[in-house]
Short mmCIF file of N, CA and C in Angstrom, two decimals:
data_model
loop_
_atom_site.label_atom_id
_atom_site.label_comp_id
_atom_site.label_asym_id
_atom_site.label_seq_id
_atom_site.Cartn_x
_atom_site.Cartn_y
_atom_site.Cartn_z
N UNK G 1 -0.63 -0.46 -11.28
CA UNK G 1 -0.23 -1.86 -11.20
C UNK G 1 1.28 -2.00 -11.09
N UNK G 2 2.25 -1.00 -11.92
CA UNK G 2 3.48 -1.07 -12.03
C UNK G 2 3.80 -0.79 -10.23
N UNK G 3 3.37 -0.13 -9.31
CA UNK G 3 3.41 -0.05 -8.06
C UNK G 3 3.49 -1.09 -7.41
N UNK G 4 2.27 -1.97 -7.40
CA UNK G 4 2.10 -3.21 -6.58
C UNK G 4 3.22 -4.55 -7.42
N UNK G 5 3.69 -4.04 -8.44
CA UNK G 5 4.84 -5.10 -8.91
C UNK G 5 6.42 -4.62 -8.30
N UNK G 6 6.34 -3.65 -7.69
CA UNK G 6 7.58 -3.31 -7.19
C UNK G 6 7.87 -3.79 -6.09
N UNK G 7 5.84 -3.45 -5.40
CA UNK G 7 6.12 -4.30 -3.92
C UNK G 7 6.50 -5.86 -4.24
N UNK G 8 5.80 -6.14 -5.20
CA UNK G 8 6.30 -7.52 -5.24
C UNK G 8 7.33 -8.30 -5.55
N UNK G 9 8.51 -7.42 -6.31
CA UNK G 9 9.85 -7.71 -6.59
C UNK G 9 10.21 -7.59 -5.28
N UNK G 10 10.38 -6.85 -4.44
CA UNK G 10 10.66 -6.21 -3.07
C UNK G 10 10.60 -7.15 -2.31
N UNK G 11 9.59 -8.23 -2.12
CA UNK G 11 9.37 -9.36 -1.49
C UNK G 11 10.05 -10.59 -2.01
N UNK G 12 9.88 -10.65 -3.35
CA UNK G 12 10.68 -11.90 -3.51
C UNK G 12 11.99 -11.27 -3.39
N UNK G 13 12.50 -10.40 -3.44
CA UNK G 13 14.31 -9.94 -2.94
C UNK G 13 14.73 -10.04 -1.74
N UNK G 14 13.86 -9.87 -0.91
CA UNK G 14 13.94 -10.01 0.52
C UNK G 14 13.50 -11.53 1.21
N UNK G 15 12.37 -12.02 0.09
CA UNK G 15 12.74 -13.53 0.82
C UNK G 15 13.87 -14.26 0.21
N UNK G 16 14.07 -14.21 -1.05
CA UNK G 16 15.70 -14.97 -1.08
C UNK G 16 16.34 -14.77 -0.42
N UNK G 17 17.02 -13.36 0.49
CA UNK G 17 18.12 -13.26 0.90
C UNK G 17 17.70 -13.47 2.85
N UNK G 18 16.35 -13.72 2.54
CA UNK G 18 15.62 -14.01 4.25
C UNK G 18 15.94 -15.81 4.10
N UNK G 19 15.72 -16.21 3.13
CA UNK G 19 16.01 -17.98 2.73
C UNK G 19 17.13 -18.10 3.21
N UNK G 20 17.83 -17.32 2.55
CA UNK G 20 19.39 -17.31 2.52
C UNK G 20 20.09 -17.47 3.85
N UNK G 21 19.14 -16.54 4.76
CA UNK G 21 20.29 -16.24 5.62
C UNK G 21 19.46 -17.00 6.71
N UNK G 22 18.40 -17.03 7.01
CA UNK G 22 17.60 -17.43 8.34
C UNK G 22 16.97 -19.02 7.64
N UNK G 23 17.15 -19.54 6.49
CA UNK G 23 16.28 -20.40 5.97
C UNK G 23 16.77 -21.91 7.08
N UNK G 24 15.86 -22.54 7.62
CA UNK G 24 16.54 -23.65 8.51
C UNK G 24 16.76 -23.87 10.05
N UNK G 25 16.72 -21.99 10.30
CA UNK G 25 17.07 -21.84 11.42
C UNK G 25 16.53 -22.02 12.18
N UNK G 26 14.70 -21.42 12.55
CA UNK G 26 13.54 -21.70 12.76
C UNK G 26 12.78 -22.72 12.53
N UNK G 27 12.92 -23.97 13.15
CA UNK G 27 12.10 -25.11 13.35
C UNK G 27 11.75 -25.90 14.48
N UNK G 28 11.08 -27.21 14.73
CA UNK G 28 10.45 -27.09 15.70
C UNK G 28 11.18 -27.48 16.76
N UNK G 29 12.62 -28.30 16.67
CA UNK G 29 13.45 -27.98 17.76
C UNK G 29 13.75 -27.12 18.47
N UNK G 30 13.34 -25.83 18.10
CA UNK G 30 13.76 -24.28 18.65
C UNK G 30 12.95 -24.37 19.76
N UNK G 31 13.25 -24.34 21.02
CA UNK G 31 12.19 -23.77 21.98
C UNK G 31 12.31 -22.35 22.64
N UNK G 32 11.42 -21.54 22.16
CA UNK G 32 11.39 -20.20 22.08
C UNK G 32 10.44 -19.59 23.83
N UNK G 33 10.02 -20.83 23.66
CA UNK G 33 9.65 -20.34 25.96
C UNK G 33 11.01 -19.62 26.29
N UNK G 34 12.35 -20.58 25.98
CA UNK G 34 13.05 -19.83 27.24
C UNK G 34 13.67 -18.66 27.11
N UNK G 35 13.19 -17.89 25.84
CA UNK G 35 13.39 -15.84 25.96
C UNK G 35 11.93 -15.91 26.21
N UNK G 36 10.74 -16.25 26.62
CA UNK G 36 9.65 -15.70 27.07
C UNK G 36 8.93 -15.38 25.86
N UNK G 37 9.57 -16.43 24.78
CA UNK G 37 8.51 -15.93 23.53
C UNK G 37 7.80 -17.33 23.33
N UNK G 38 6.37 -17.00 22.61
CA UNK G 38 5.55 -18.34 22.82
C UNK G 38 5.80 -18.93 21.56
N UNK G 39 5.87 -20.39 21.89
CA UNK G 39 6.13 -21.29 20.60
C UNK G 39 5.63 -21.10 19.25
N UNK G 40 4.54 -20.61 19.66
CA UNK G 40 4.32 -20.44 18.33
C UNK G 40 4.62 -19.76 17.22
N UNK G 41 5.30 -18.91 17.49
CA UNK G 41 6.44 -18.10 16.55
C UNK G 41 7.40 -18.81 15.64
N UNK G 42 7.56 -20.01 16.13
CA UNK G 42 8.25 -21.06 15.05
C UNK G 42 7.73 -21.34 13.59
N UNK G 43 6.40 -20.70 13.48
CA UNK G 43 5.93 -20.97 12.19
C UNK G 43 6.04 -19.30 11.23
N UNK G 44 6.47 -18.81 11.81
CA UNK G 44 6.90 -17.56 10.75
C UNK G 44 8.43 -17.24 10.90
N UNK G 45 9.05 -17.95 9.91
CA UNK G 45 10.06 -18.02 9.61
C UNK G 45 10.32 -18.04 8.10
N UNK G 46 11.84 -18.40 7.69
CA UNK G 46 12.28 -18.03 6.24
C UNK G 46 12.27 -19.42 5.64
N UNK G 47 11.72 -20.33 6.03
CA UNK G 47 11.99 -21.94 5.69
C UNK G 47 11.70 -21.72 4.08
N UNK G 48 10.69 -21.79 3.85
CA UNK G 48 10.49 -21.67 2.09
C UNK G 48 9.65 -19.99 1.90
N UNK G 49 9.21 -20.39 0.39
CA UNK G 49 8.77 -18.98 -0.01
C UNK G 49 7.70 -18.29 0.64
N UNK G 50 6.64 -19.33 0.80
CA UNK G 50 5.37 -18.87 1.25
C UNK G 50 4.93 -18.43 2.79
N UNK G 51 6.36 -19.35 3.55
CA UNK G 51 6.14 -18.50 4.71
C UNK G 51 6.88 -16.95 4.76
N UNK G 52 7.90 -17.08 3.79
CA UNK G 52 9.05 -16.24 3.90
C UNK G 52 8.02 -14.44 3.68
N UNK G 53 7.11 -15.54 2.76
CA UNK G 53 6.28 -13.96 1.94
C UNK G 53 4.96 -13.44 3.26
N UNK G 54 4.47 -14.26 3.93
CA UNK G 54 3.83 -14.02 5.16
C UNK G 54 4.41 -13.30 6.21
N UNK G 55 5.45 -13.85 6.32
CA UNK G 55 6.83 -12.88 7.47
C UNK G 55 6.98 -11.49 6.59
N UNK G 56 7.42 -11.69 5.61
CA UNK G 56 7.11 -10.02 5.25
C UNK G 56 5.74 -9.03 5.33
N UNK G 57 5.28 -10.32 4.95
CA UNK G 57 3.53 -9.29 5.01
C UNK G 57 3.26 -8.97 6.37
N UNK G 58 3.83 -9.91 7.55
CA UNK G 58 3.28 -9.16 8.64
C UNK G 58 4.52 -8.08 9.01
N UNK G 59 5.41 -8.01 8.48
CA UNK G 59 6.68 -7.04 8.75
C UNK G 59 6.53 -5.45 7.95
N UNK G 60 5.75 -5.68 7.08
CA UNK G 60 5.00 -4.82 6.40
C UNK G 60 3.63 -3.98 6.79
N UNK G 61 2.97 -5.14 7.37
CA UNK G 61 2.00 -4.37 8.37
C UNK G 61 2.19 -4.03 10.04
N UNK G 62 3.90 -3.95 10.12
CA UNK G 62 4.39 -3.94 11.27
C UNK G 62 3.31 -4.48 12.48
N UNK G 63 3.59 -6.15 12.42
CA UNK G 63 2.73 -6.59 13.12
C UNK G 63 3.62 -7.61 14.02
N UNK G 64 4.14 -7.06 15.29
CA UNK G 64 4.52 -7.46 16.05
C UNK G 64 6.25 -7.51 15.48
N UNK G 65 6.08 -6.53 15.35
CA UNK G 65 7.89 -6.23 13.97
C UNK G 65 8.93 -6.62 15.35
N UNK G 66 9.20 -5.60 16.69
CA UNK G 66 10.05 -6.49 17.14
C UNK G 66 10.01 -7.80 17.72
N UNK G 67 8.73 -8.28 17.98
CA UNK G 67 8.87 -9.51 18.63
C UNK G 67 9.81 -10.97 16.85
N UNK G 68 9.10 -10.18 16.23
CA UNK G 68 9.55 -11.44 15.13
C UNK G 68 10.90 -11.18 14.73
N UNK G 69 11.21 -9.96 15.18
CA UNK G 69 12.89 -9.89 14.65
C UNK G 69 13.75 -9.64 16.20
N UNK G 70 12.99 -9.96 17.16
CA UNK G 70 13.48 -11.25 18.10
C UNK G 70 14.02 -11.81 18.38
N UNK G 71 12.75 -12.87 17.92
CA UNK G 71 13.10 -14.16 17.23
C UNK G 71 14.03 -14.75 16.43
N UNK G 72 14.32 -14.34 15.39
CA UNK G 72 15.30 -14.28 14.16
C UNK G 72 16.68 -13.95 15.05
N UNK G 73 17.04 -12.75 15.48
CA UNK G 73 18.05 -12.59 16.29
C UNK G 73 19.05 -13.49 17.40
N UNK G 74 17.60 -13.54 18.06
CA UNK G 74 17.99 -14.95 19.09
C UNK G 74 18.25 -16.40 18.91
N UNK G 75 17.24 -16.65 17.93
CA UNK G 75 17.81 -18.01 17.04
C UNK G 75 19.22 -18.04 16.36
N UNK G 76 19.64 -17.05 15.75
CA UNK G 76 20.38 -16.66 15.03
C UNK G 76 21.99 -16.37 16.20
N UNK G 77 21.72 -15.55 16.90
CA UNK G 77 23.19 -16.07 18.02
C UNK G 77 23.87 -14.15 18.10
N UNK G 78 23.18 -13.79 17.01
CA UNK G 78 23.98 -11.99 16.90
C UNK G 78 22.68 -11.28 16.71
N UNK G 79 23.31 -9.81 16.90
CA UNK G 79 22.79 -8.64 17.02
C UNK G 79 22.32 -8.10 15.42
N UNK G 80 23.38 -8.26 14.85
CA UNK G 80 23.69 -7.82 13.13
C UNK G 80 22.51 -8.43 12.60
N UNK G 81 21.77 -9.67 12.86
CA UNK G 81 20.98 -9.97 11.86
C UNK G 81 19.39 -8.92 12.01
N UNK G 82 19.89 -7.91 12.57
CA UNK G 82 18.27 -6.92 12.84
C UNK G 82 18.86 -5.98 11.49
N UNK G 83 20.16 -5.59 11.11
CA UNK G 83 20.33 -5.18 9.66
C UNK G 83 19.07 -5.59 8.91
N UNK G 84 19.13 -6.61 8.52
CA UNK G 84 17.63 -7.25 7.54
C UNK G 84 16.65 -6.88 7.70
N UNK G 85 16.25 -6.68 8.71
CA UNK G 85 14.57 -6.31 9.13
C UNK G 85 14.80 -5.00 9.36
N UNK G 86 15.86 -4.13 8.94
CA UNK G 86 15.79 -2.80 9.02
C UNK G 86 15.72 -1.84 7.72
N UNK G 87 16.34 -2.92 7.28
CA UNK G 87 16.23 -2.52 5.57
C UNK G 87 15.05 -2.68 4.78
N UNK G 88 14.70 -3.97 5.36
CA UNK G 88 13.41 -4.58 4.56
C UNK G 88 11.95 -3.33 5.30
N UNK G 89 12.45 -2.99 6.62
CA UNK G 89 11.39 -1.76 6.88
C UNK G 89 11.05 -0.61 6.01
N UNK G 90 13.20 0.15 6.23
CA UNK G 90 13.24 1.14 5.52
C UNK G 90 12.52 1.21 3.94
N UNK G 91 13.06 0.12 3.37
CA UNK G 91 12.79 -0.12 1.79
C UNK G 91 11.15 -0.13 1.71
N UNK G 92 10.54 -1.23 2.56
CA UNK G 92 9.02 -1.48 1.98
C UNK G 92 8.07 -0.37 2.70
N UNK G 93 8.54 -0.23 4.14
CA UNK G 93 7.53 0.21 4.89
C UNK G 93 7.53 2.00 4.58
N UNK G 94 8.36 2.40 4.53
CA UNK G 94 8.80 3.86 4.82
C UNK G 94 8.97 4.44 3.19
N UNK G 95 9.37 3.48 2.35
CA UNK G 95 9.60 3.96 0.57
C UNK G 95 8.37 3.85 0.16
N UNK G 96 8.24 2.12 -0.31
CA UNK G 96 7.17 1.69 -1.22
C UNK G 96 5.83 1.91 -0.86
N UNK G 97 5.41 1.60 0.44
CA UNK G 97 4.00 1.70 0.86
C UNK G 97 3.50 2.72 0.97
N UNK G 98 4.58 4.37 1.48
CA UNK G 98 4.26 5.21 1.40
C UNK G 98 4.28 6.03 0.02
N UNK G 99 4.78 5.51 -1.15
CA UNK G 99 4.76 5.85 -2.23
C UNK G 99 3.30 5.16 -2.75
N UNK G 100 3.15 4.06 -2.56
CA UNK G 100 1.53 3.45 -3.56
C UNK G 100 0.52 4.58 -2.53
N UNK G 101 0.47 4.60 -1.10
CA UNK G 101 -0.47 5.25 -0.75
C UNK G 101 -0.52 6.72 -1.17
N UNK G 102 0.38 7.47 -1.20
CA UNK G 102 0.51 8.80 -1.95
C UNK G 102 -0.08 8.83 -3.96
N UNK G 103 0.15 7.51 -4.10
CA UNK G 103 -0.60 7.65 -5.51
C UNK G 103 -1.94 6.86 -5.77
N UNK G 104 -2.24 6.59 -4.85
CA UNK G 104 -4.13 5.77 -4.68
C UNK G 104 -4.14 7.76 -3.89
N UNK G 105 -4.02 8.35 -3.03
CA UNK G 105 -4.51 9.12 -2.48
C UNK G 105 -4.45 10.66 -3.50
N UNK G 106 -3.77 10.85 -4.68
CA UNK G 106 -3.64 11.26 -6.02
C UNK G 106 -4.77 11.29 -6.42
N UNK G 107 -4.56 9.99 -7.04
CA UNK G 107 -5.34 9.38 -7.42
C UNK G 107 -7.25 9.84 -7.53
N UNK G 108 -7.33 9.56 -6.21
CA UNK G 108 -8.45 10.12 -5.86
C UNK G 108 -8.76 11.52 -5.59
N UNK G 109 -8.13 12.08 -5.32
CA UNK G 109 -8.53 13.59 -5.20
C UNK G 109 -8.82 14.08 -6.62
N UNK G 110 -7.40 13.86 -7.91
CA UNK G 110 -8.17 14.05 -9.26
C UNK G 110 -9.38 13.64 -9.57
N UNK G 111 -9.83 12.23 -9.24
CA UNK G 111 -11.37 11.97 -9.58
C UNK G 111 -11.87 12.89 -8.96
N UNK G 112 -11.96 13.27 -7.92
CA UNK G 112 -13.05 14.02 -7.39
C UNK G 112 -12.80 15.62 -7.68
N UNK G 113 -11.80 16.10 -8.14
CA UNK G 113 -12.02 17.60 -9.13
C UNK G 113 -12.44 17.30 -10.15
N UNK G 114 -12.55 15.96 -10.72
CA UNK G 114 -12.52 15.47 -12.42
C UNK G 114 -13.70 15.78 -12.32
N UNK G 115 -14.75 15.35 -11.43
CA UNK G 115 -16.07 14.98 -10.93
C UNK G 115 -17.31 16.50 -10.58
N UNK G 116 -16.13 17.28 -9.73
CA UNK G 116 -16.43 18.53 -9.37
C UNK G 116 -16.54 19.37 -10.70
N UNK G 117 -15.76 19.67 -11.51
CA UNK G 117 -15.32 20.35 -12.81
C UNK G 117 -16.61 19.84 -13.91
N UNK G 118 -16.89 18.49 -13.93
CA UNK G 118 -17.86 17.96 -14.66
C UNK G 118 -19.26 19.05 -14.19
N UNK G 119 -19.41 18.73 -12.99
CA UNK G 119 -20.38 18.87 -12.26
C UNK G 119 -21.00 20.39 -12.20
N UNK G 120 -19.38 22.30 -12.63
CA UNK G 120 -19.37 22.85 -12.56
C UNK G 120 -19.86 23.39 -14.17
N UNK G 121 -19.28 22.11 -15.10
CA UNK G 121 -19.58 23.01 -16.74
C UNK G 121 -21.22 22.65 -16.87
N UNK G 122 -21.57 21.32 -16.65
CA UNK G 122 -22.88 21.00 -16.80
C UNK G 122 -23.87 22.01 -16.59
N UNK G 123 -23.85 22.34 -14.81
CA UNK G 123 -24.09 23.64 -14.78
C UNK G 123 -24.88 25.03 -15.45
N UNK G 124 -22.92 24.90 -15.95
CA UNK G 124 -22.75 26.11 -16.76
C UNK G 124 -23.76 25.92 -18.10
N UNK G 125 -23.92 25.05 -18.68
CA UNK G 125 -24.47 24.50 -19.61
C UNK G 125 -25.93 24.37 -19.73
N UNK G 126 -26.37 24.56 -18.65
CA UNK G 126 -27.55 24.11 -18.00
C UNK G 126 -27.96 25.92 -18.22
N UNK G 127 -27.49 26.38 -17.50
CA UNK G 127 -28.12 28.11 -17.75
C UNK G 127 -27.51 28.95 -19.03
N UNK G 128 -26.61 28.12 -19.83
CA UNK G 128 -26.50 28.50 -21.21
C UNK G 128 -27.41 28.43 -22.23
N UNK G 129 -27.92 27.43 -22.03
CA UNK G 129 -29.55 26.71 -22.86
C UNK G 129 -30.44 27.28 -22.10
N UNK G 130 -30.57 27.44 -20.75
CA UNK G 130 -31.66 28.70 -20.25
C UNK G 130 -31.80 29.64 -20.73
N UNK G 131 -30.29 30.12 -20.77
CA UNK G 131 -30.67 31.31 -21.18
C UNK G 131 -30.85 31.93 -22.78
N UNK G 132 -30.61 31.25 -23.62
CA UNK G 132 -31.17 30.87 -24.90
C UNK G 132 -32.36 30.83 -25.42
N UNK G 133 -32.83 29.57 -24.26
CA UNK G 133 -34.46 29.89 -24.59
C UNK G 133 -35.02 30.91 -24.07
N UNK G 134 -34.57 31.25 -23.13
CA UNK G 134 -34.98 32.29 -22.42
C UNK G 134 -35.09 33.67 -23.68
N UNK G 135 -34.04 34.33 -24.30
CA UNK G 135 -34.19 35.04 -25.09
C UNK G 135 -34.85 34.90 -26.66
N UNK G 136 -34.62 33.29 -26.91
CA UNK G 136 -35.69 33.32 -27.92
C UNK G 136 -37.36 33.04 -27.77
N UNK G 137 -38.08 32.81 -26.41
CA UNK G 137 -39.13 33.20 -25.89
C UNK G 137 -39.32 34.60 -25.99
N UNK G 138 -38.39 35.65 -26.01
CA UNK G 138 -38.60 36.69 -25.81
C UNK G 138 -38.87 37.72 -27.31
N UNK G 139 -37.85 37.25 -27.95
CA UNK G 139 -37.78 37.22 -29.22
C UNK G 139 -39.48 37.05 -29.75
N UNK G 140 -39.68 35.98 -29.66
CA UNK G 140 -41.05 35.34 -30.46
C UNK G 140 -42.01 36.25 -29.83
N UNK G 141 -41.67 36.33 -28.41
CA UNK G 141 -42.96 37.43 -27.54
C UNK G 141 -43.11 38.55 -28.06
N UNK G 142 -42.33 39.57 -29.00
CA UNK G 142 -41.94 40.87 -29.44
C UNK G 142 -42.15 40.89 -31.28
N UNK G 143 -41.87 39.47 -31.51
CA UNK G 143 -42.33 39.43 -32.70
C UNK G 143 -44.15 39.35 -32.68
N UNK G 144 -44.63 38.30 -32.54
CA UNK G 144 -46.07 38.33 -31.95
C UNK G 144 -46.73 39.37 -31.56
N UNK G 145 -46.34 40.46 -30.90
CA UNK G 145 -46.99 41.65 -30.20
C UNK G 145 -46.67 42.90 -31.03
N UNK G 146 -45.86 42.80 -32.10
CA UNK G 146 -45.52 43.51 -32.81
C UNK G 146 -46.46 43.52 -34.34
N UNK G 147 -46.94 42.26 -34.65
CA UNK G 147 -47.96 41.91 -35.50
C UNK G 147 -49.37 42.27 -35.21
#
């Protein structure tokens, strides 16, 4: 859980300073036809939190990563503002995501030796008590035949 709260500090750090810097810029005065991008891109922007946290989530699932940082760019008037969406890659996409998936993928492989190992003493356990009875059948057979 402490994982998925990092991603989530991560996001609200990056939309304040996405508020910050792009908040305003993106609205529906923007007409985004004339770079050949379709209007509808005006709705993922940094205006408040909840879009701000959607623009990351799809920047996170690198979903259409350069067209939306683009956008941002071109609205914006400079080159420099792709800094942001490079960091916010480096940091979430390339650190954090590949860190939670390396420990869900942990994760699971211990269950399944945890599982295997269970699976190997039982077993073992299983022809320990065989073989137990096994010799005290034998026992009783030698006592009996001996009488």
């Amino acid at each position: 859980m402490e994982l998925f709260s990092i991603l989530l500090v991560s996001f609200w750090f990056f939309a304040q300073i996405g508020i910050t810097i792009f908040g305003g810029a993106l609205n529906d005065s923007v007409n985004l036809e004339q770079w050949g991008l379709p209007q509808s891109y005006i709705y993922n922007n940094f205006n408040d939190f909840l879009n701000s946290y959607i623009i990351l989530f799809e920047l996170l699932m690198i979903n259409n990563w350069m067209v939306q940082v683009d956008v941002h760019v071109k609205v914006m008037g400079s080159k420099y503002y792709r800094i942001f969406f490079v960091l916010f890659y480096l940091w979430a996409v390339l650190l954090c995501i590949n860190v939670i998936v390396g420990f869900v993928i942990d994760y699971l492989v211990s269950q399944y030796k945890y599982k295997e190992l269970n699976q190997k003493l039982e077993a073992q356990q299983e022809r320990h008590d065989s073989d137990i009875y096994t010799s005290m059948t034998r026992q009783d057979t030698l006592v009996q035949s001996s009488l």
